Structure formats: structure tokens, C-alpha cells
GROMACS .gro file of C-alpha atoms in nm:
model
  502
    1MET     CA    1  12.749   8.473   8.047
    2GLY     CA    2  12.792   8.816   7.881
    3LEU     CA    3  12.629   9.136   8.001
    4SER     CA    4  12.376   9.123   7.718
    5SER     CA    5  12.268   8.769   7.806
    6LEU     CA    6  12.253   8.856   8.175
    7ALA     CA    7  12.036   9.159   8.096
    8ASP     CA    8  11.799   8.938   7.894
    9GLU     CA    9  11.775   8.688   8.179
   10LEU     CA   10  11.704   8.959   8.433
   11ALA     CA   11  11.447   9.118   8.201
   12ALA     CA   12  11.264   8.784   8.182
   13VAL     CA   13  11.260   8.763   8.562
   14ALA     CA   14  11.132   9.122   8.581
   15ASP     CA   15  10.852   9.039   8.336
   16ALA     CA   16  10.751   8.738   8.547
   17ILE     CA   17  10.730   8.963   8.854
   18TRP     CA   18  10.561   9.265   8.700
   19THR     CA   19  10.303   9.118   8.463
   20PRO     CA   20  10.085   8.949   8.729
   21MET     CA   21  10.153   9.231   8.973
   22ALA     CA   22  10.018   9.484   8.721
   23TYR     CA   23   9.681   9.309   8.735
   24LEU     CA   24   9.699   9.287   9.114
   25ALA     CA   25   9.761   9.663   9.134
   26ILE     CA   26   9.465   9.757   8.919
   27GLY     CA   27   9.247   9.494   9.091
   28LEU     CA   28   9.335   9.639   9.429
   29GLY     CA   29   9.256   9.983   9.292
   30VAL     CA   30   8.909   9.862   9.193
   31LEU     CA   31   8.860   9.707   9.539
   32PHE     CA   32   8.960  10.026   9.718
   33THR     CA   33   8.752  10.239   9.480
   34ILE     CA   34   8.443  10.035   9.565
   35GLY     CA   35   8.527  10.019   9.936
   36THR     CA   36   8.583  10.394   9.965
   37LYS     CA   37   8.286  10.477   9.741
   38ALA     CA   38   8.522  10.633   9.486
   39VAL     CA   39   8.681  10.872   9.731
   40GLN     CA   40   8.925  10.986   9.459
   41PHE     CA   41   8.634  11.139   9.266
   42ARG     CA   42   8.404  11.246   9.550
   43ARG     CA   43   8.669  11.439   9.739
   44ILE     CA   44   8.850  11.631   9.466
   45PRO     CA   45   8.753  11.968   9.626
   46ASP     CA   46   8.900  11.843   9.955
   47MET     CA   47   9.223  11.750   9.776
   48LEU     CA   48   9.267  12.108   9.661
   49ARG     CA   49   9.158  12.255   9.995
   50GLN     CA   50   9.406  12.041  10.188
   51LEU     CA   51   9.700  12.180   9.988
   52ARG     CA   52   9.637  12.518  10.151
   53ASP     CA   53   9.664  12.380  10.503
   54THR     CA   54   9.973  12.458  10.709
   55PRO     CA   55  10.123  12.246  10.989
   56GLY     CA   56  10.044  12.320  11.351
   57GLU     CA   57  10.259  12.510  11.598
   58SER     CA   58  10.462  12.201  11.679
   59GLY     CA   59  10.598  12.187  11.326
   60GLY     CA   60  10.605  11.915  11.066
   61LEU     CA   61  10.581  11.947  10.690
   62SER     CA   62  10.277  12.102  10.529
   63SER     CA   63  10.058  11.892  10.301
   64PHE     CA   64  10.193  12.086  10.004
   65GLN     CA   65  10.553  12.011  10.103
   66ALA     CA   66  10.467  11.642  10.140
   67LEU     CA   67  10.294  11.653   9.799
   68VAL     CA   68  10.606  11.801   9.639
   69LEU     CA   69  10.827  11.541   9.807
   70ALA     CA   70  10.604  11.264   9.675
   71LEU     CA   71  10.597  11.418   9.327
   72GLY     CA   72  10.976  11.428   9.334
   73SER     CA   73  10.975  11.048   9.328
   74ARG     CA   74  10.667  11.008   9.108
   75VAL     CA   75  10.769  11.254   8.836
   76GLY     CA   76  11.102  11.107   8.730
   77VAL     CA   77  11.242  10.974   8.407
   78GLY     CA   78  10.968  10.710   8.418
   79SER     CA   79  10.724  10.984   8.318
   80ILE     CA   80  10.925  11.030   7.997
   81ALA     CA   81  11.119  10.712   7.924
   82GLY     CA   82  10.859  10.488   8.087
   83VAL     CA   83  10.577  10.622   7.871
   84ALA     CA   84  10.782  10.566   7.556
   85THR     CA   85  10.858  10.205   7.650
   86ALA     CA   86  10.487  10.148   7.721
   87ILE     CA   87  10.396  10.264   7.369
   88GLY     CA   88  10.684  10.068   7.220
   89GLY     CA   89  10.581   9.747   7.392
   90GLY     CA   90  10.202   9.778   7.397
   91GLY     CA   91  10.119  10.028   7.125
   92PRO     CA   92   9.936  10.361   7.166
   93GLY     CA   93   9.656  10.177   7.349
   94ALA     CA   94   9.887  10.141   7.649
   95LEU     CA   95   9.825  10.513   7.716
   96LEU     CA   96   9.456  10.452   7.782
   97TRP     CA   97   9.538  10.174   8.027
   98MET     CA   98   9.787  10.403   8.197
   99ALA     CA   99   9.510  10.662   8.242
  100ILE     CA  100   9.263  10.401   8.371
  101THR     CA  101   9.524  10.277   8.615
  102GLY     CA  102   9.583  10.632   8.735
  103LEU     CA  103   9.212  10.699   8.787
  104VAL     CA  104   9.126  10.371   8.956
  105GLY     CA  105   9.460  10.284   9.111
  106CYS     CA  106   9.512  10.614   9.290
  107THR     CA  107   9.303  10.473   9.575
  108VAL     CA  108   9.605  10.250   9.638
  109GLY     CA  109   9.805  10.570   9.687
  110TYR     CA  110   9.528  10.695   9.916
  111ALA     CA  111   9.555  10.379  10.126
  112GLU     CA  112   9.935  10.393  10.144
  113ALA     CA  113   9.943  10.756  10.256
  114ALA     CA  114   9.662  10.716  10.510
  115LEU     CA  115   9.830  10.413  10.666
  116ALA     CA  116  10.165  10.592  10.672
  117GLN     CA  117  10.000  10.870  10.871
  118VAL     CA  118   9.820  10.635  11.112
  119PHE     CA  119  10.127  10.434  11.211
  120LYS     CA  120  10.398  10.701  11.192
  121ARG     CA  121  10.622  10.811  11.479
  122GLN     CA  122  10.800  11.131  11.576
  123VAL     CA  123  11.167  11.069  11.514
  124GLN     CA  124  11.443  11.193  11.741
  125ASP     CA  125  11.708  11.178  11.467
  126GLU     CA  126  11.896  11.511  11.482
  127ASP     CA  127  11.870  11.578  11.107
  128ARG     CA  128  11.498  11.506  11.097
  129GLN     CA  129  11.443  11.715  11.409
  130ARG     CA  130  11.590  12.017  11.233
  131ALA     CA  131  11.351  11.954  10.947
  132GLY     CA  132  11.061  11.932  11.194
  133GLU     CA  133  10.951  11.599  11.050
  134ASP     CA  134  10.765  11.294  11.161
  135ILE     CA  135  10.871  10.959  11.024
  136GLY     CA  136  10.675  10.667  10.889
  137GLY     CA  137  10.608  10.467  10.577
  138MET     CA  138  10.573  10.114  10.455
  139PRO     CA  139  10.790   9.935  10.720
  140TYR     CA  140  10.609  10.123  10.996
  141TYR     CA  141  10.258  10.019  10.897
  142ILE     CA  142  10.376   9.663  10.848
  143LYS     CA  143  10.535   9.656  11.194
  144HIS     CA  144  10.276   9.853  11.392
  145GLY     CA  145   9.966   9.788  11.179
  146LEU     CA  146  10.008   9.425  11.082
  147ARG     CA  147  10.231   9.357  11.383
  148ILE     CA  148  10.486   9.166  11.178
  149PRO     CA  149  10.817   9.327  11.281
  150PHE     CA  150  11.028   9.079  11.086
  151LEU     CA  151  10.852   9.157  10.759
  152GLY     CA  152  10.877   9.529  10.829
  153GLY     CA  153  11.249   9.489  10.881
  154LEU     CA  154  11.287   9.286  10.563
  155VAL     CA  155  11.102   9.550  10.360
  156ALA     CA  156  11.321   9.819  10.516
  157VAL     CA  157  11.636   9.628  10.415
  158LEU     CA  158  11.503   9.593  10.058
  159GLY     CA  159  11.417   9.962  10.053
  160LEU     CA  160  11.755  10.065  10.194
  161VAL     CA  161  11.950   9.855   9.943
  162GLY     CA  162  11.722   9.929   9.648
  163TYR     CA  163  11.675  10.304   9.687
  164GLY     CA  164  12.024  10.361   9.816
  165PHE     CA  165  12.236  10.136   9.597
  166VAL     CA  166  12.038  10.004   9.295
  167PHE     CA  167  11.751  10.221   9.173
  168PRO     CA  168  11.955  10.543   9.132
  169GLY     CA  169  12.139  10.360   8.853
  170PHE     CA  170  11.852  10.360   8.604
  171GLN     CA  171  11.777  10.727   8.663
  172VAL     CA  172  12.138  10.824   8.589
  173SER     CA  173  12.160  10.578   8.299
  174THR     CA  174  11.868  10.756   8.129
  175ILE     CA  175  12.015  11.098   8.203
  176ALA     CA  176  12.347  10.999   8.047
  177SER     CA  177  12.182  10.846   7.740
  178SER     CA  178  11.975  11.158   7.677
  179ALA     CA  179  12.273  11.391   7.725
  180LYS     CA  180  12.483  11.183   7.485
  181LEU     CA  181  12.224  11.210   7.207
  182ALA     CA  182  12.162  11.581   7.267
  183PHE     CA  183  12.512  11.712   7.320
  184GLY     CA  184  12.744  11.425   7.225
  185LEU     CA  185  12.876  11.412   7.580
  186PRO     CA  186  13.050  11.101   7.708
  187SER     CA  187  12.858  10.934   7.989
  188TRP     CA  188  13.099  11.033   8.263
  189ILE     CA  189  13.042  11.409   8.219
  190PRO     CA  190  12.668  11.421   8.314
  191ALA     CA  191  12.743  11.156   8.576
  192LEU     CA  192  13.007  11.381   8.732
  193ILE     CA  193  12.772  11.682   8.732
  194ILE     CA  194  12.484  11.490   8.890
  195THR     CA  195  12.714  11.324   9.142
  196GLY     CA  196  12.847  11.660   9.259
  197LEU     CA  197  12.500  11.811   9.295
  198ILE     CA  198  12.359  11.507   9.473
  199ALA     CA  199  12.652  11.496   9.715
  200ALA     CA  200  12.616  11.866   9.799
  201ILE     CA  201  12.250  11.818   9.890
  202ILE     CA  202  12.237  11.482  10.066
  203PHE     CA  203  12.532  11.575  10.287
  204GLY     CA  204  12.334  11.887  10.379
  205GLY     CA  205  12.053  11.687  10.539
  206THR     CA  206  11.680  11.645  10.501
  207THR     CA  207  11.603  12.016  10.526
  208ARG     CA  208  11.803  12.084  10.212
  209ILE     CA  209  11.629  11.801  10.025
  210VAL     CA  210  11.286  11.945  10.109
  211LYS     CA  211  11.388  12.297  10.006
  212VAL     CA  212  11.538  12.191   9.673
  213THR     CA  213  11.245  11.969   9.572
  214GLN     CA  214  10.992  12.232   9.681
  215LEU     CA  215  11.160  12.476   9.444
  216LEU     CA  216  11.232  12.248   9.147
  217VAL     CA  217  10.933  12.016   9.115
  218PRO     CA  218  10.652  12.271   9.054
  219VAL     CA  219  10.864  12.468   8.807
  220LEU     CA  220  10.965  12.153   8.618
  221ALA     CA  221  10.613  12.010   8.606
  222VAL     CA  222  10.451  12.333   8.481
  223GLY     CA  223  10.730  12.405   8.231
  224TYR     CA  224  10.718  12.055   8.087
  225LEU     CA  225  10.338  12.061   8.055
  226VAL     CA  226  10.346  12.397   7.875
  227LEU     CA  227  10.594  12.263   7.620
  228ALA     CA  228  10.397  11.940   7.575
  229LEU     CA  229  10.079  12.136   7.507
  230ALA     CA  230  10.268  12.348   7.254
  231VAL     CA  231  10.383  12.035   7.067
  232ILE     CA  232  10.030  11.894   7.074
  233GLY     CA  233   9.896  12.230   6.952
  234THR     CA  234  10.143  12.230   6.663
  235ASN     CA  235  10.005  11.891   6.558
  236VAL     CA  236   9.645  11.971   6.654
  237GLU     CA  237   9.507  11.842   6.325
  238ASN     CA  238   9.631  11.494   6.422
  239VAL     CA  239   9.471  11.491   6.768
  240PRO     CA  240   9.133  11.332   6.673
  241ALA     CA  241   9.303  11.052   6.477
  242ALA     CA  242   9.556  10.999   6.759
  243VAL     CA  243   9.286  10.972   7.026
  244SER     CA  244   9.090  10.731   6.806
  245LEU     CA  245   9.401  10.518   6.754
  246ILE     CA  246   9.470  10.509   7.129
  247VAL     CA  247   9.116  10.393   7.212
  248ARG     CA  248   9.094  10.140   6.927
  249SER     CA  249   9.429   9.981   6.999
  250ALA     CA  250   9.356   9.967   7.373
  251PHE     CA  251   9.064   9.730   7.306
  252GLY     CA  252   9.207   9.538   7.010
  253LEU     CA  253   8.996   9.721   6.751
  254GLU     CA  254   9.291   9.848   6.546
  255PRO     CA  255   9.364   9.576   6.285
  256MET     CA  256   9.733   9.655   6.262
  257LEU     CA  257   9.774   9.613   6.640
  258ALA     CA  258   9.500   9.359   6.713
  259GLY     CA  259   9.743   9.110   6.862
  260LEU     CA  260   9.872   9.358   7.121
  261THR     CA  261   9.564   9.398   7.341
  262GLY     CA  262   9.712   9.198   7.627
  263ALA     CA  263  10.044   9.375   7.589
  264ALA     CA  264   9.869   9.714   7.588
  265VAL     CA  265   9.703   9.633   7.921
  266ALA     CA  266  10.019   9.488   8.077
  267TRP     CA  267  10.250   9.766   7.960
  268GLY     CA  268  10.002  10.042   8.039
  269VAL     CA  269   9.935   9.924   8.393
  270ARG     CA  270  10.300   9.834   8.452
  271ARG     CA  271  10.438  10.168   8.343
  272ALA     CA  272  10.164  10.362   8.521
  273VAL     CA  273  10.261  10.187   8.844
  274PHE     CA  274  10.630  10.235   8.772
  275ALA     CA  275  10.606  10.601   8.667
  276SER     CA  276  10.381  10.704   8.957
  277ALA     CA  277  10.537  10.468   9.216
  278ASN     CA  278  10.176  10.389   9.308
  279GLY     CA  279  10.166  10.072   9.516
  280LEU     CA  280  10.544  10.061   9.558
  281GLY     CA  281  10.533  10.225   9.901
  282GLU     CA  282  10.780  10.484   9.777
  283ALA     CA  283  10.567  10.790   9.850
  284THR     CA  284  10.459  10.668  10.194
  285PHE     CA  285  10.768  10.816  10.358
  286ALA     CA  286  10.690  11.165  10.229
  287ALA     CA  287  10.323  11.123  10.321
  288ALA     CA  288  10.412  11.037  10.681
  289ALA     CA  289  10.624  11.353  10.717
  290ALA     CA  290  10.322  11.584  10.683
  291ARG     CA  291  10.154  11.716  10.997
  292THR     CA  292   9.777  11.701  10.959
  293SER     CA  293   9.473  11.638  11.174
  294HIS     CA  294   9.343  11.325  10.996
  295PRO     CA  295   9.514  11.054  10.786
  296GLY     CA  296   9.238  11.079  10.529
  297LYS     CA  297   9.354  11.429  10.441
  298GLN     CA  298   9.700  11.313  10.341
  299GLY     CA  299   9.549  11.019  10.155
  300LEU     CA  300   9.362  11.266   9.937
  301VAL     CA  301   9.675  11.474   9.879
  302GLN     CA  302   9.867  11.169   9.763
  303SER     CA  303   9.583  11.067   9.530
  304PHE     CA  304   9.607  11.412   9.375
  305SER     CA  305   9.982  11.367   9.321
  306ILE     CA  306   9.906  11.055   9.113
  307TYR     CA  307   9.660  11.256   8.905
  308ILE     CA  308   9.932  11.511   8.838
  309ASP     CA  309  10.186  11.250   8.734
  310VAL     CA  310   9.982  10.995   8.539
  311LEU     CA  311   9.694  11.204   8.403
  312LEU     CA  312   9.894  11.517   8.325
  313ILE     CA  313  10.267  11.449   8.285
  314CYS     CA  314  10.248  11.095   8.144
  315MET     CA  315   9.947  11.159   7.921
  316ALA     CA  316  10.105  11.477   7.783
  317THR     CA  317  10.423  11.283   7.707
  318GLY     CA  318  10.238  11.002   7.533
  319LEU     CA  319  10.007  11.225   7.333
  320MET     CA  320  10.308  11.428   7.216
  321MET     CA  321  10.460  11.117   7.062
  322VAL     CA  322  10.138  10.982   6.909
  323VAL     CA  323  10.015  11.308   6.749
  324SER     CA  324  10.360  11.373   6.602
  325GLY     CA  325  10.403  11.010   6.492
  326LYS     CA  326  10.739  10.980   6.670
  327TYR     CA  327  10.719  10.625   6.802
  328ASN     CA  328  10.764  10.260   6.706
  329VAL     CA  329  10.564   9.955   6.814
  330SER     CA  330  10.754   9.629   6.856
  331ASP     CA  331  10.614   9.295   6.735
  332HIS     CA  332  10.821   9.128   7.011
  333SER     CA  333  11.003   8.906   6.764
  334GLY     CA  334  11.271   9.144   6.643
  335GLY     CA  335  11.051   9.348   6.408
  336PHE     CA  336  10.792   9.624   6.426
  337PHE     CA  337  10.420   9.664   6.370
  338ILE     CA  338  10.485  10.036   6.335
  339GLU     CA  339  10.826  10.190   6.269
  340ASN     CA  340  10.801  10.568   6.243
  341VAL     CA  341  11.143  10.650   6.390
  342PRO     CA  342  11.389  10.390   6.260
  343GLY     CA  343  11.703  10.347   6.466
  344LEU     CA  344  11.571  10.527   6.774
  345ASP     CA  345  11.528  10.316   7.086
  346ALA     CA  346  11.219  10.358   7.302
  347GLY     CA  347  11.286  10.630   7.558
  348PRO     CA  348  11.363  11.001   7.574
  349ASN     CA  349  11.477  10.996   7.210
  350TRP     CA  350  11.116  10.969   7.094
  351VAL     CA  351  11.015  11.270   7.304
  352GLN     CA  352  11.310  11.460   7.160
  353ALA     CA  353  11.192  11.380   6.807
  354ALA     CA  354  10.837  11.492   6.898
  355ILE     CA  355  10.959  11.827   7.031
  356ASP     CA  356  11.160  11.878   6.712
  357THR     CA  357  10.827  11.908   6.530
  358LEU     CA  358  10.772  12.227   6.731
  359VAL     CA  359  11.120  12.378   6.703
  360PRO     CA  360  11.352  12.173   6.479
  361GLY     CA  361  11.680  12.086   6.648
  362TRP     CA  362  11.561  12.199   6.991
  363GLY     CA  363  11.404  11.877   7.119
  364ALA     CA  364  11.721  11.688   7.204
  365GLY     CA  365  11.860  11.965   7.421
  366PHE     CA  366  11.533  12.038   7.601
  367VAL     CA  367  11.459  11.675   7.680
  368ALA     CA  368  11.815  11.617   7.796
  369VAL     CA  369  11.781  11.904   8.044
  370ALA     CA  370  11.429  11.795   8.149
  371VAL     CA  371  11.544  11.436   8.203
  372LEU     CA  372  11.842  11.561   8.401
  373LEU     CA  373  11.628  11.777   8.630
  374PHE     CA  374  11.343  11.525   8.669
  375GLY     CA  375  11.597  11.251   8.734
  376PHE     CA  376  11.784  11.473   8.977
  377THR     CA  377  11.479  11.539   9.195
  378CYS     CA  378  11.393  11.169   9.180
  379LEU     CA  379  11.743  11.081   9.300
  380LEU     CA  380  11.700  11.314   9.596
  381LEU     CA  381  11.381  11.137   9.695
  382TYR     CA  382  11.542  10.797   9.647
  383PHE     CA  383  11.797  10.896   9.907
  384TYR     CA  384  11.519  11.029  10.132
  385VAL     CA  385  11.343  10.691  10.112
  386ALA     CA  386  11.666  10.496  10.168
  387ASN     CA  387  11.750  10.710  10.470
  388SER     CA  388  11.400  10.665  10.614
  389ASN     CA  389  11.441  10.288  10.588
  390LEU     CA  390  11.779  10.312  10.759
  391LEU     CA  391  11.627  10.508  11.048
  392PHE     CA  392  11.361  10.239  11.084
  393LEU     CA  393  11.631   9.971  11.109
  394LEU     CA  394  11.833  10.177  11.357
  395ASP     CA  395  11.516  10.215  11.568
  396GLY     CA  396  11.634  10.532  11.739
  397ARG     CA  397  11.995  10.423  11.785
  398LYS     CA  398  12.262  10.656  11.659
  399GLY     CA  399  12.424  10.528  11.341
  400PRO     CA  400  12.665  10.784  11.196
  401VAL     CA  401  12.874  10.513  11.030
  402TRP     CA  402  12.572  10.359  10.855
  403THR     CA  403  12.451  10.703  10.751
  404MET     CA  404  12.789  10.780  10.599
  405VAL     CA  405  12.794  10.443  10.419
  406LEU     CA  406  12.453  10.521  10.270
  407ARG     CA  407  12.559  10.867  10.156
  408LEU     CA  408  12.886  10.751  10.002
  409GLY     CA  409  12.720  10.446   9.847
  410THR     CA  410  12.447  10.658   9.688
  411VAL     CA  411  12.705  10.897   9.546
  412ALA     CA  412  12.905  10.602   9.405
  413VAL     CA  413  12.600  10.442   9.244
  414VAL     CA  414  12.493  10.775   9.094
  415PHE     CA  415  12.830  10.802   8.922
  416THR     CA  416  12.867  10.441   8.807
  417GLY     CA  417  12.505  10.410   8.690
  418SER     CA  418  12.584  10.610   8.379
  419VAL     CA  419  12.858  10.378   8.256
  420LEU     CA  420  12.692  10.042   8.323
  421ASP     CA  421  12.487   9.858   8.061
  422ALA     CA  422  12.150  10.040   8.049
  423ASP     CA  423  11.943   9.724   7.990
  424LEU     CA  424  12.115   9.553   8.281
  425VAL     CA  425  12.052   9.848   8.512
  426TRP     CA  426  11.684   9.875   8.417
  427ALA     CA  427  11.624   9.500   8.453
  428ALA     CA  428  11.786   9.491   8.798
  429GLY     CA  429  11.584   9.795   8.904
  430ASP     CA  430  11.259   9.643   8.777
  431ILE     CA  431  11.320   9.328   8.980
  432GLY     CA  432  11.393   9.519   9.300
  433LEU     CA  433  11.093   9.750   9.263
  434GLY     CA  434  10.869   9.458   9.174
  435LEU     CA  435  10.962   9.258   9.485
  436ILE     CA  436  10.897   9.556   9.713
  437ALA     CA  437  10.566   9.626   9.537
  438TRP     CA  438  10.444   9.267   9.579
  439VAL     CA  439  10.502   9.280   9.953
  440ASN     CA  440  10.344   9.623   9.985
  441LEU     CA  441  10.034   9.540   9.783
  442LEU     CA  442   9.968   9.221   9.978
  443CYS     CA  443  10.008   9.413  10.305
  444LEU     CA  444   9.760   9.674  10.181
  445VAL     CA  445   9.507   9.395  10.124
  446LEU     CA  446   9.549   9.283  10.484
  447LEU     CA  447   9.522   9.640  10.613
  448TYR     CA  448   9.211   9.720  10.410
  449PRO     CA  449   8.983   9.725  10.721
  450VAL     CA  450   9.193  10.009  10.866
  451VAL     CA  451   9.173  10.205  10.540
  452HIS     CA  452   8.797  10.156  10.533
  453LYS     CA  453   8.765  10.290  10.891
  454ILE     CA  454   8.975  10.596  10.806
  455CYS     CA  455   8.771  10.683  10.498
  456ARG     CA  456   8.436  10.624  10.673
  457ASP     CA  457   8.542  10.836  10.972
  458TYR     CA  458   8.657  11.120  10.745
  459ASP     CA  459   8.328  11.113  10.553
  460ARG     CA  460   8.126  11.109  10.877
  461GLN     CA  461   8.298  11.418  11.013
  462ARG     CA  462   8.275  11.605  10.683
  463LYS     CA  463   7.900  11.537  10.665
  464LEU     CA  464   7.871  11.699  11.008
  465GLY     CA  465   8.050  12.006  10.876
  466LEU     CA  466   8.360  11.937  11.088
  467ASP     CA  467   8.728  11.963  11.009
  468PRO     CA  468   8.811  11.593  11.055
  469VAL     CA  469   9.027  11.501  11.354
  470PHE     CA  470   9.158  11.149  11.396
  471ASP     CA  471   9.096  10.945  11.712
  472PRO     CA  472   9.235  10.592  11.670
  473VAL     CA  473   9.101  10.478  12.008
  474ALA     CA  474   8.744  10.563  11.911
  475LEU     CA  475   8.791  10.371  11.586
  476GLY     CA  476   8.948  10.071  11.755
  477ILE     CA  477   9.277  10.109  11.569
  478GLU     CA  478   9.576   9.988  11.768
  479GLY     CA  479   9.940  10.080  11.715
  480ALA     CA  480   9.867  10.443  11.623
  481ASP     CA  481  10.072  10.575  11.916
  482PHE     CA  482  10.155  10.908  11.750
  483TRP     CA  483   9.794  11.018  11.772
  484HIS     CA  484   9.745  11.006  12.148
  485PRO     CA  485   9.962  11.128  12.438
  486ASP     CA  486  10.210  10.904  12.614
  487PRO     CA  487  10.270  11.032  12.967
  488SER     CA  488  10.608  10.864  12.997
  489PRO     CA  489  10.898  11.055  12.838
  490ALA     CA  490  11.085  10.881  12.559
  491PRO     CA  491  11.452  10.803  12.618
  492ALA     CA  492  11.702  11.023  12.440
  493GLY     CA  493  11.760  10.911  12.085
  494ARG     CA  494  11.451  10.690  12.082
  495VAL     CA  495  11.117  10.728  11.906
  496ALA     CA  496  10.866  10.942  12.092
  497GLU     CA  497  10.490  10.942  12.057
  498ARG     CA  498  10.304  11.264  11.993
  499PRO     CA  499   9.947  11.389  12.026
  500THR     CA  500   9.754  11.522  11.730
  501ALA     CA  501   9.904  11.850  11.608
  502ASP     CA  502   9.586  12.021  11.503
   0.00000   0.00000   0.00000
């Protein structure tokens, strides 16, 4: 079997995993929206207020630092390439379903972050101690919340292998493809540059990762949005028609795209989940690192990060392409319903063509640099997630050999990802992410009662005019050992419990 045939087979498997999961993700978002009384809309002022909070005297990351860490994984090449593939596969209507998924589905991000906070631990790993972090995430709430240690371990293994040795490949593959179109560079040159930068940072420890992402992510996000708005402004006369086309095609009212309604829903939801990592458990590790007085606070911060990614970055990307007409729509049988950019594959190339309508000849270079930087920050967070899963598996034991294997393996995958078949890399990544997401979403369903208690407790304290403080004992939540004192000292190198910081 050739690489092309293997890529097709893997793509079919990925479709079988992601298509039903897309509906599960948005269905769970609806469930959590109803159960939390639309907390993502009611508490927007609290989202903004929480970003100004600082950690207590005992350290930990601030909510803003945790937000930036989460955005580092959410705002990756999926916010550029993923949006283009959504339009290419589902038509412009996929953008509306992406927005709906962001609005409704961000309660899934709320639930993930709140649970990560509830069941986190204070880690005694030397690197994380220097960073002043706590540790938690998907495997932790599966082990301590659901009390299924085996499943938590299995998820941690999938996360370690996926984020350490598989998923970096499709980030670098997109970076290399964009650089080749913009500058005519062979794939190995951008791969070598990225590999060197990644190695310099991940061998410098968690503190360096936090510092770099805290600097890069806000600058990148604001700069990209400004340029996107400039492109949209240049084509402002096309905005009403573009918005009308997006809405009509989303509901099958556009005759030319009437047969793509189902595809618009599937691709819109799928790419919204993929681009934002909402429901994948990816951002739970950053959420757990924040030091705050109530898990509901960090849940709101993570909901806000999904707004930034899906409703700002992704929508700006999509609208750029639609108003400038720089996109194609596949008929899924080898032809096109719409073919505005012949010969250009769905991905960063369409964004490059859209930016060229603002400054001819400038789009390719800008997008190549943007993809490189977005992808770079995403790679840093992939390593952060992989390392967090490794620490879970080590369970406080020292593992310098395993840590070195992870670092060297990540560096190797970052380099080789640019020279492998792009379709093969993306298909393999889709399968891995999809499997992790299925497990995580089903666990969130089982942990819904805990999420409901957290949200209700937060609302109760806010109505009393209090700054919410979490007491798991009063709420009958077991396994939240971080949040109440343990009089017995933890052995050296093991996980220690910690009282509330605030």
C-alpha cells in the first residue's frame, strides 16, 4: 500500500471518529449550557474581571498566564488551515456552525477547566516547582474524580504519545508548506529553524515555556486580527453578500450548495472543536496550573479563551476568505461546486490569496510568518501537555531518562514532520485527537454532577456579594485533596496536597 492509499484509509477512519463526535461535542455543549443556565453569557463580566487576578503568596500561575498557555494550544495553525478546510469541505456555511459551536460548546471548556482545578495536585517535580505551578488535567479528574485510575493512565499514555510524538507533525507540516509557497524554501529549512527554537525552549524547562508564550501569543493574536480586519475593510462592499451567503448555505438555502448542509454542520463543528481544542482535554493542563480561589473562576477564563479563538481568530480568517472570494468548495467527488482559486489546496494558501487583495504579493510572506509563529507556540504547548501526562504516569517518581526521551522525541518529530506526506500526517493526527476527545467527552458526561455543583456554588456566593472560595467538603465532592490541608507531610518527590491559596 502506497503512502497516498494509506493516507486515504486513515482519513476515512478519522472521518468515522470525528463525524459522530462533532455532534456529541455540540450536544454536550447544549446540555452544559442548560445545566449552567448559560454561564458563558451570564458571567462575561466575571471572565474579564478574573483576568486581573494575581496568584496568592504561595505562588502558582495567574489566570492570565493560564489563559495565554491555553491560547497557545488553541490558536495554532488550525485557526488558519482548519478554517480553510472547513469552508472547502462544507462551504461558507461551515463558518456559522463554527461560531455556534464556539458559543454553545464553550461550556465544555468551562467544565474541563473547572474539573482540572478541582482534582489537581501540587507537583514536587523540580522543574514545575521553579515555575511555581500546580499540576492537573484530564488524567487527574478521571483518576480522582471518576476513580478510574486505569482509564486515567490510558488517557495519559495517549496524551504522552500523541502530543509528544504525533501531533507536532501536522503543525510543522503546515509551517513547511506555507514557507515553501511564500519563499520557495525546501521543507528542511523551516523544519531546522523550528527544531532549533523548540529545542532551546523545552530544554530550558516549564518556566521558559510560560515566558515565551506569555510574550508571543497576545502580540500574535492582536496583530493577526488587525490585518484580518484590514483585509475585510478593503473588501467591505462584499461583506453583506458574504454574510448572507454564510447564513444561507449553513441552512441549505443557497441553491448552489443545497446538498452540503450536513457537510457544513459536520465540518463547522469538527473544525471548531479541532481549532479550539475544546473537548479534547488539551487546555485542562494549563487551566490546572492557575492558582485561584474557586474552580468556577478558571472555568470562566477558559470559556473566554474559546471566544477569542473561535469567535475572533477563526471568524476573522473565514470572513477574510469569503469576502475576498479566495476559496473553493469541493463536491466530494473530485470536482467543485465553487472554484475561485484553481490549483490552490485548502489551507494557508487561501488566506495568503485573501491578504494579497490588501497588499498584492504580501500575503504569502505574512501568512508564512504567522503560521510559523502560531505553530511554534502551539508546539510549545504540545510539549507542555505531553510532559504533564508523563508526570502523571511517573506519579512523583523521578524520571530523568523518560523526560529526556520525550524531549529528544519531540525535537525529532518536529524536524521529520515537515518532510512526511502532509495528508498522512494530518490523518494520523486526526485519529489520535479524536480518540482522546471521545474518552474526554464521555468522562465529562459522567462528571456533570460535579460541574453543576461548582457552577451553582459560584453563583450562590456571587449573589451574596462574596469573592467565591471553594470548599469541596461542604459540597460533598471527594478527591479534591488540593483544596484542604493534609496534616501529614508528603514524601520527597511525591505529590503533596495544598490548602486553598486565596
